[in-house]
PDB file of C-alpha atoms in Angstrom:
ATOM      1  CA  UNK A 113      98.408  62.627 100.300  1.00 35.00           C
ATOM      2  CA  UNK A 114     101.098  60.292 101.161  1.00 35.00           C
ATOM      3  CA  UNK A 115     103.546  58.626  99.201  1.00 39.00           C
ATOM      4  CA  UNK A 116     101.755  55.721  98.844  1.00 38.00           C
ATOM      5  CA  UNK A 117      99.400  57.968  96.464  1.00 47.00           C
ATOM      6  CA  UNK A 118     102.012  57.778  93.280  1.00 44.00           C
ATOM      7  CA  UNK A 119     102.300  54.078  93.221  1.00 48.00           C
ATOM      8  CA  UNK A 120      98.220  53.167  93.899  1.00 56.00           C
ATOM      9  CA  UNK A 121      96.493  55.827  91.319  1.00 70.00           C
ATOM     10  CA  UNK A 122      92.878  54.620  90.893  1.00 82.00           C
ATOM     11  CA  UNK A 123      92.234  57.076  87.905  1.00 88.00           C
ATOM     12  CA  UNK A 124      94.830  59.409  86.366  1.00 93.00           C
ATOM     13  CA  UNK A 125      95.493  63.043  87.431  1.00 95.00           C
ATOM     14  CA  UNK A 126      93.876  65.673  85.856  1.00 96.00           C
ATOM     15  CA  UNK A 127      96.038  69.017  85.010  1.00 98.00           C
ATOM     16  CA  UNK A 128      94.497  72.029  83.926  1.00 98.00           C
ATOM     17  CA  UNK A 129      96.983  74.941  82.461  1.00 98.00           C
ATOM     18  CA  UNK A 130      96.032  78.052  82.345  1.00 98.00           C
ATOM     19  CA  UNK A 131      97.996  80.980  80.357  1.00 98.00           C
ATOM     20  CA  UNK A 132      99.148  82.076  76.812  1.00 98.00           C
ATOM     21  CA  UNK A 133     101.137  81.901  74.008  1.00 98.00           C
ATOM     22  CA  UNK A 134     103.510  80.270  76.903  1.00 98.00           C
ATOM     23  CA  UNK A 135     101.569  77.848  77.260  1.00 98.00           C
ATOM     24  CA  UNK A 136      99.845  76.801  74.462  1.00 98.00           C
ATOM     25  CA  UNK A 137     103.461  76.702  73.096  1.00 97.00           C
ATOM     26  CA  UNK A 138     103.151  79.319  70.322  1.00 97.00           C
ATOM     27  CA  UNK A 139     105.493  78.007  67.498  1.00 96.00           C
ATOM     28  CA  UNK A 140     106.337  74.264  68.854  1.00 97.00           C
ATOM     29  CA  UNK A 141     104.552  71.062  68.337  1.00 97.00           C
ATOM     30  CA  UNK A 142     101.980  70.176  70.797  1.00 97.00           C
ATOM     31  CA  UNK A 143     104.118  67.576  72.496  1.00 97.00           C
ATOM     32  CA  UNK A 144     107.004  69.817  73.370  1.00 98.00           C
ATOM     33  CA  UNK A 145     104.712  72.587  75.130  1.00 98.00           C
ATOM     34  CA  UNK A 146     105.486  72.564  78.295  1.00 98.00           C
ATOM     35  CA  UNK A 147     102.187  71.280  80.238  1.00 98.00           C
ATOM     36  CA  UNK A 148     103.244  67.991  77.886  1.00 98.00           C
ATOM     37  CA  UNK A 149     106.091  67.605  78.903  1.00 98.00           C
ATOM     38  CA  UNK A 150     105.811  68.063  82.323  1.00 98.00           C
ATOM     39  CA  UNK A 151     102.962  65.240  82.134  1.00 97.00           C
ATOM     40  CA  UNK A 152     105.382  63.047  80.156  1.00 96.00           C
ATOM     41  CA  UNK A 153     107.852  63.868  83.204  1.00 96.00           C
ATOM     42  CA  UNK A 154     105.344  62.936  85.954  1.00 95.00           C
ATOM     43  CA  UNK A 155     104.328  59.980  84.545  1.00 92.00           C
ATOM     44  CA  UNK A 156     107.962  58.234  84.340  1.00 92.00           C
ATOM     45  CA  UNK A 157     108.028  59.284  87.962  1.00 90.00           C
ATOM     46  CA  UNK A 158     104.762  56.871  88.479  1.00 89.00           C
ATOM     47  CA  UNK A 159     102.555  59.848  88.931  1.00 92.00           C
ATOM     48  CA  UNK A 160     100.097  59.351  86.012  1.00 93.00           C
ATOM     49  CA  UNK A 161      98.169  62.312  84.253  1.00 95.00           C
ATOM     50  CA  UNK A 162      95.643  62.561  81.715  1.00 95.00           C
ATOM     51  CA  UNK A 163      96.443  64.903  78.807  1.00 96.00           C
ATOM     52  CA  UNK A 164      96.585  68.432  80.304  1.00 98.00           C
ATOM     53  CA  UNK A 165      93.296  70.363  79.578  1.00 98.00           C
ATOM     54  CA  UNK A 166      94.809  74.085  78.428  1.00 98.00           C
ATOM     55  CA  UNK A 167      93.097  77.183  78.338  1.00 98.00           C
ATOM     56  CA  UNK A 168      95.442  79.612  76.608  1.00 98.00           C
ATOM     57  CA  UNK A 169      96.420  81.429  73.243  1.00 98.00           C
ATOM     58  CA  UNK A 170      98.919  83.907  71.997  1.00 98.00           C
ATOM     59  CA  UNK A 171      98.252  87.399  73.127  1.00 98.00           C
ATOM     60  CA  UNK A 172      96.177  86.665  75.720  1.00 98.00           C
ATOM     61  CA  UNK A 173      96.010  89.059  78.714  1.00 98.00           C
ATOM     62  CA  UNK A 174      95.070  88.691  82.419  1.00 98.00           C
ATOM     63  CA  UNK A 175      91.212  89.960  81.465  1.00 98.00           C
ATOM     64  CA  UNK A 176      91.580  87.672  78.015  1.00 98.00           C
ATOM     65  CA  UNK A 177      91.963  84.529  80.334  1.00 98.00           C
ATOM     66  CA  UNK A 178      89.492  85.603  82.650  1.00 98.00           C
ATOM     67  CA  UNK A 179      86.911  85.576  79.669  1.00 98.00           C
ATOM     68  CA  UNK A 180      88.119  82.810  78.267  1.00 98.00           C
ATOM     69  CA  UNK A 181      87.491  80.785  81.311  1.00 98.00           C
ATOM     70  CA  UNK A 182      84.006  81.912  81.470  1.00 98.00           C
ATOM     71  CA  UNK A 183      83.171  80.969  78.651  1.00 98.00           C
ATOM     72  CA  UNK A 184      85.110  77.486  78.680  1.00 97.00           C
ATOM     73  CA  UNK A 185      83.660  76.737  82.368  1.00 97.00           C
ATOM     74  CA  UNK A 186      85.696  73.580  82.993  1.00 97.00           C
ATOM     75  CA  UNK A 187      84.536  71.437  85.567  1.00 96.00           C
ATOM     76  CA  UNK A 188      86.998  70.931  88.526  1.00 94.00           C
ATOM     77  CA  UNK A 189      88.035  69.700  90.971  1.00 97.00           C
ATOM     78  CA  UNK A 190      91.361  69.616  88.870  1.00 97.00           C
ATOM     79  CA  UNK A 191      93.988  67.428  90.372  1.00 97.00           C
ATOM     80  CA  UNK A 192      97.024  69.904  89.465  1.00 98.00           C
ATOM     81  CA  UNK A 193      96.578  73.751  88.261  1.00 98.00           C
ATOM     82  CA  UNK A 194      99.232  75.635  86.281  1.00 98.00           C
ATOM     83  CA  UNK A 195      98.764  79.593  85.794  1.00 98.00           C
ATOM     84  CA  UNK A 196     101.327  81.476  83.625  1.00 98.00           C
ATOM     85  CA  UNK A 197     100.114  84.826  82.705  1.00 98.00           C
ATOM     86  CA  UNK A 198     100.775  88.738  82.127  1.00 98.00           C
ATOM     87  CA  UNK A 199     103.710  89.523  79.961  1.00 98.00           C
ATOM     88  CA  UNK A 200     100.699  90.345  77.192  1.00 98.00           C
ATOM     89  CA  UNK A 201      99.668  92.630  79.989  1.00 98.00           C
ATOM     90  CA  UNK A 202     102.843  93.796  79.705  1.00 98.00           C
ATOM     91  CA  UNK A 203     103.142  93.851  76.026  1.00 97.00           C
ATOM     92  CA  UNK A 204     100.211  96.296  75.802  1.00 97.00           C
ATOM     93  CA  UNK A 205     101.066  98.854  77.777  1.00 97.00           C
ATOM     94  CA  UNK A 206      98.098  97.616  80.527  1.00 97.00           C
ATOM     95  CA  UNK A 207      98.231  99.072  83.916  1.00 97.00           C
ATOM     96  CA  UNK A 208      99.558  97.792  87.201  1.00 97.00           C
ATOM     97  CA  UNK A 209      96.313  97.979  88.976  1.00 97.00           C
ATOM     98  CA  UNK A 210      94.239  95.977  86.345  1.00 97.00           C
ATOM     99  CA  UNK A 211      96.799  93.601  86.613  1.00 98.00           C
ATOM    100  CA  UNK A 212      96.633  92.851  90.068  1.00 98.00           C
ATOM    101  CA  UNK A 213      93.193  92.865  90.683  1.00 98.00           C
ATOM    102  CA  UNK A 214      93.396  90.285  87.540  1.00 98.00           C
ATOM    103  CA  UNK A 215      95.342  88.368  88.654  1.00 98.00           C
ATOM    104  CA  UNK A 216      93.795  88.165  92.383  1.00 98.00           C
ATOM    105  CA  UNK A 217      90.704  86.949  90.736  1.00 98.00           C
ATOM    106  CA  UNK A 218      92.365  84.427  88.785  1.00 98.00           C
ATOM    107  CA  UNK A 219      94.573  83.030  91.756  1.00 98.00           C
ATOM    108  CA  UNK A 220      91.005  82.503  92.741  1.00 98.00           C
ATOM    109  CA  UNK A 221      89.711  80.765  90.387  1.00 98.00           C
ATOM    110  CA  UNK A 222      92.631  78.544  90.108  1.00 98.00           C
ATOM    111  CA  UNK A 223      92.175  77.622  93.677  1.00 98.00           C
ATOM    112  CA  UNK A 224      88.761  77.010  93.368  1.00 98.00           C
ATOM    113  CA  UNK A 225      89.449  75.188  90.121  1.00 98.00           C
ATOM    114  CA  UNK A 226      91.996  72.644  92.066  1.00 98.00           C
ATOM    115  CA  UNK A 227      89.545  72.047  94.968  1.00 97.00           C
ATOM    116  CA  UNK A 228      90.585  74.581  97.006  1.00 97.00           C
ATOM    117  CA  UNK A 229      93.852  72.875  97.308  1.00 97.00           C
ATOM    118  CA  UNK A 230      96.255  75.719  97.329  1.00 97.00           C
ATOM    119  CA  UNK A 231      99.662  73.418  97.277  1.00 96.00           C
ATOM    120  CA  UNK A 232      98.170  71.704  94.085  1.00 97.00           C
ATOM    121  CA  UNK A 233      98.217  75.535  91.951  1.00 98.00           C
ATOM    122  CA  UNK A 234     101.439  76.479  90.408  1.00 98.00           C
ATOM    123  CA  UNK A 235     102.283  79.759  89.515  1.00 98.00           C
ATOM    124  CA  UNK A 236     105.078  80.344  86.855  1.00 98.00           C
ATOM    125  CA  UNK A 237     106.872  83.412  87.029  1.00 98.00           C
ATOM    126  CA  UNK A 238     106.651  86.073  83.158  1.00 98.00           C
ATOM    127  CA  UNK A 239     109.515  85.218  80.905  1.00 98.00           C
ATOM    128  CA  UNK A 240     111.530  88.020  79.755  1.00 98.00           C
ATOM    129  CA  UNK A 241     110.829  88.724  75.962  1.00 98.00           C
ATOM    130  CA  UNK A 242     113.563  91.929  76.031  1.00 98.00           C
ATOM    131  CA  UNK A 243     116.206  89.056  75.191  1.00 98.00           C
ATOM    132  CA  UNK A 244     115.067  87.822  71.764  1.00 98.00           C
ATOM    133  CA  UNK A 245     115.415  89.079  68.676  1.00 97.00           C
ATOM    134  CA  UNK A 246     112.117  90.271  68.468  1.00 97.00           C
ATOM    135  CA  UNK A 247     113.057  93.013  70.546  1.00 96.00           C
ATOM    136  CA  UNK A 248     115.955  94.017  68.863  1.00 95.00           C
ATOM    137  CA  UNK A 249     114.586  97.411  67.473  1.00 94.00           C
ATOM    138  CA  UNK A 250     112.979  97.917  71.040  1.00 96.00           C
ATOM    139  CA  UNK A 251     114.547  99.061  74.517  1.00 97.00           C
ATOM    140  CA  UNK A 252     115.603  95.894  76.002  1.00 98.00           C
ATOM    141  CA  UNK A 253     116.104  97.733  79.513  1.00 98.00           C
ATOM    142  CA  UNK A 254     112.598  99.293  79.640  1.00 98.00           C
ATOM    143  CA  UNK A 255     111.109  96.197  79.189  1.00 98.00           C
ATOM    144  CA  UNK A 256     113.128  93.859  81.284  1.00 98.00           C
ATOM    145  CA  UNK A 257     112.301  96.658  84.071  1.00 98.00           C
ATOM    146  CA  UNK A 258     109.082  96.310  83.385  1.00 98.00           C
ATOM    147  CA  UNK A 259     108.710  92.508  83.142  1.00 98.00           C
ATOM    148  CA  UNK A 260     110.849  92.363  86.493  1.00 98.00           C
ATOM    149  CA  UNK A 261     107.641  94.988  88.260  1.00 98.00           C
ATOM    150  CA  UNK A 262     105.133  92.375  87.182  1.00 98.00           C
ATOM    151  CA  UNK A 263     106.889  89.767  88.353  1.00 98.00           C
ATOM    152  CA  UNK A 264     107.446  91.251  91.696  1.00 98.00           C
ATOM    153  CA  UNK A 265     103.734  92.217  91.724  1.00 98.00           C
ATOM    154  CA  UNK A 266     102.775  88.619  91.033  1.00 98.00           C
ATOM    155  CA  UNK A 267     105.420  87.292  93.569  1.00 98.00           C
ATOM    156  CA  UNK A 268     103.227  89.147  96.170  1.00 98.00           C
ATOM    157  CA  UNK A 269      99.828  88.318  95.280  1.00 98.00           C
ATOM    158  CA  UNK A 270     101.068  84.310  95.030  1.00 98.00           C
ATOM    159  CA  UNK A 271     103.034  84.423  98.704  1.00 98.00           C
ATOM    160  CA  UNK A 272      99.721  86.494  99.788  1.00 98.00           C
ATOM    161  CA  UNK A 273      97.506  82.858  98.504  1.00 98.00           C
ATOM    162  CA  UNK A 274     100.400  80.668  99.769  1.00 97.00           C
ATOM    163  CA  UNK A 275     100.503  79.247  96.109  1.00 98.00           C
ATOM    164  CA  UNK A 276     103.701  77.805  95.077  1.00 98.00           C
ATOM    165  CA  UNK A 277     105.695  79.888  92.757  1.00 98.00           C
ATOM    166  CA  UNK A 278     107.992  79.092  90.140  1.00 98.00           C
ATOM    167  CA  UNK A 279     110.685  81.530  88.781  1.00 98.00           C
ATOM    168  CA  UNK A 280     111.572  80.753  85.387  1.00 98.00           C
ATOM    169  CA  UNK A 281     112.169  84.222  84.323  1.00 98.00           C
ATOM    170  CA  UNK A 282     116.164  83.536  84.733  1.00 97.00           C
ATOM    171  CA  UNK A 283     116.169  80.224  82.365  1.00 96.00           C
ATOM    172  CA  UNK A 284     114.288  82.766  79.747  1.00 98.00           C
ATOM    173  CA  UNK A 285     117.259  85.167  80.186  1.00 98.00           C
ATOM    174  CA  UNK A 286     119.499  82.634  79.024  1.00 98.00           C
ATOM    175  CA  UNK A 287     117.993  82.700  75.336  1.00 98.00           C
ATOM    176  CA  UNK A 288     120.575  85.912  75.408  1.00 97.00           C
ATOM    177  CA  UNK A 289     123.474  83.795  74.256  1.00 97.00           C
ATOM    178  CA  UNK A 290     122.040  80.494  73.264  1.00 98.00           C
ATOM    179  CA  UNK A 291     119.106  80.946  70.353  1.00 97.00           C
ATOM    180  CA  UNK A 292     118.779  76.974  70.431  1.00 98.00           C
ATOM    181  CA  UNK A 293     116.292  78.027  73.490  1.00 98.00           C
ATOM    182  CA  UNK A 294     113.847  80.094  71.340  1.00 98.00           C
ATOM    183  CA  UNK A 295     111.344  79.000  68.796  1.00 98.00           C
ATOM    184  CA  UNK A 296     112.154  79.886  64.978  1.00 96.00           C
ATOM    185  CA  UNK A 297     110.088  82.757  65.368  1.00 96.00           C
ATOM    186  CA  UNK A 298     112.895  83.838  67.632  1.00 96.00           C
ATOM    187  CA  UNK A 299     110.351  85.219  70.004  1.00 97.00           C
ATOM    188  CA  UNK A 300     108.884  82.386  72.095  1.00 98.00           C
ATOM    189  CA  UNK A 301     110.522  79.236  73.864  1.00 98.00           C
ATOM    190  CA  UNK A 302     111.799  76.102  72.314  1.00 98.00           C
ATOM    191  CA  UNK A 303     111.248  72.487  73.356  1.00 98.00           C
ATOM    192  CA  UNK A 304     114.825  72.792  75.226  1.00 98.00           C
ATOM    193  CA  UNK A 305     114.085  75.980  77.009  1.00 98.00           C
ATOM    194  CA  UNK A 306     110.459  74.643  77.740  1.00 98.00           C
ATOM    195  CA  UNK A 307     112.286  71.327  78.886  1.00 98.00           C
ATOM    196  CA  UNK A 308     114.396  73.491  81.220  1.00 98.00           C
ATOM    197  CA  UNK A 309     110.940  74.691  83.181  1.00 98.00           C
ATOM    198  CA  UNK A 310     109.994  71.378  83.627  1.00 97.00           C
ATOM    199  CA  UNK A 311     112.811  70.361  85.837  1.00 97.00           C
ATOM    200  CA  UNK A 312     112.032  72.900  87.993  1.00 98.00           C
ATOM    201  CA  UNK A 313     108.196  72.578  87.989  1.00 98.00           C
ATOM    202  CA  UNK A 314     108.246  68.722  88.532  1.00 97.00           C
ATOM    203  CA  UNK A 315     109.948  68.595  92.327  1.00 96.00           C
ATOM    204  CA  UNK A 316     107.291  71.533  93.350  1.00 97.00           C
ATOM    205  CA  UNK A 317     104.306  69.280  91.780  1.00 96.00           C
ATOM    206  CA  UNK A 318     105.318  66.014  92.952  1.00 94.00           C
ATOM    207  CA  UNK A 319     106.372  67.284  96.736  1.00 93.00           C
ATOM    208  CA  UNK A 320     102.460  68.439  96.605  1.00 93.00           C
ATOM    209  CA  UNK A 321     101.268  65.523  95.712  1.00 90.00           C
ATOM    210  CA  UNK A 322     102.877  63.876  98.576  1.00 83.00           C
ATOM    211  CA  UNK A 323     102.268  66.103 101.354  1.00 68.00           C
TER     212      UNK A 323
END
């Protein structure tokens, strides 16, 4: 596509985001979840969207969103494809190996799902949970370890597709000293932290729409 593309839409975009509870926006309003705002974003930037189409609850693993898909089948092509998924992976105590062959399938699907259009399927990076207060009675270090060996397994199985990735594992850190980025269930993100993804989704979704 060329620039020319963001000021001469003949239909609006279609986004499909795929995840969980990070996602779906456990514990905010529907209009600060991220995939909203990120719409919301685009479309003041003359790149128009329909309402993102999510597939994704709370505690939803790698194998949960496989299923889910199944049995959802939604029709591509999709114009823009978001995948966040595995800290429930995490959360349980699932394996490494499940994980990645998981997640290889649902790179896949993804691609597929966006028209085979790799540059249009962004991967987001796990936020790190071991910061909230949720964790408090847990060991923050075993599970920031752990979050930081699925993100590095995901960072290779993304660069392997040539997907573009999006690390917003740091901006979750943050939540450390400032609660205002967490929900009131002081576990998941707020509008303001989910606002903070945005800005660094939106230059990664727009340069692929004009390339």
């Amino acid at each position: 596509m060329n620039d020319n593309v963001l000021e001469s839409q003949d239909r609006p975009a279609r986004f499909l985001a795929l995840g969980d509870s990070y996602t779906i926006g456990q514990s905010v309003s529907e209009s600060d979840r991220w995939p909203e705002q990120l719409v919301r974003t685009l479309s003041a930037d003359k790149l128009e969207f329909d309402a993102p189409t999510i597939i994704a609850q709370n505690g939803w693993t790698t194998r949960d969103l496989i299923d889910a898909i199944e049995e959802t089948q939604p029709v591509g092509p999709f114009d823009l494809v978001s995948l966040l998924i595995g800290v429930n992976n995490q959360y349980d105590g699932l394996s490494e190996h499940d994980y990645v062959a998981e997640l290889d399938l649902l790179l896949q699907i993804s691609i597929d799902l966006a028209g085979g259009n790799k540059n249009r399927v962004i991967v987001l990076s796990i936020p790190d949970w071991s910061v909230t207060p949720f964790a408090e009675s847990r060991d923050r270090g075993v599970i920031r370890q752990q979050i930081d060996t699925f993100n590095g397994l995901k960072k290779q199985r993304v660069d392997l597709v040539q997907c573009p990735y999006v690390d917003v594992t740091d901006s979750s850190r943050l939540a450390a000293n400032d609660l205002s980025l967490l929900a009131g269930d002081g576990l998941h993100p707020s509008a303001k932290m989910y606002a903070s993804w945005c800005e660094r989704v939106f230059p990664v979704v727009k340069k692929a729409f004009v390339e």
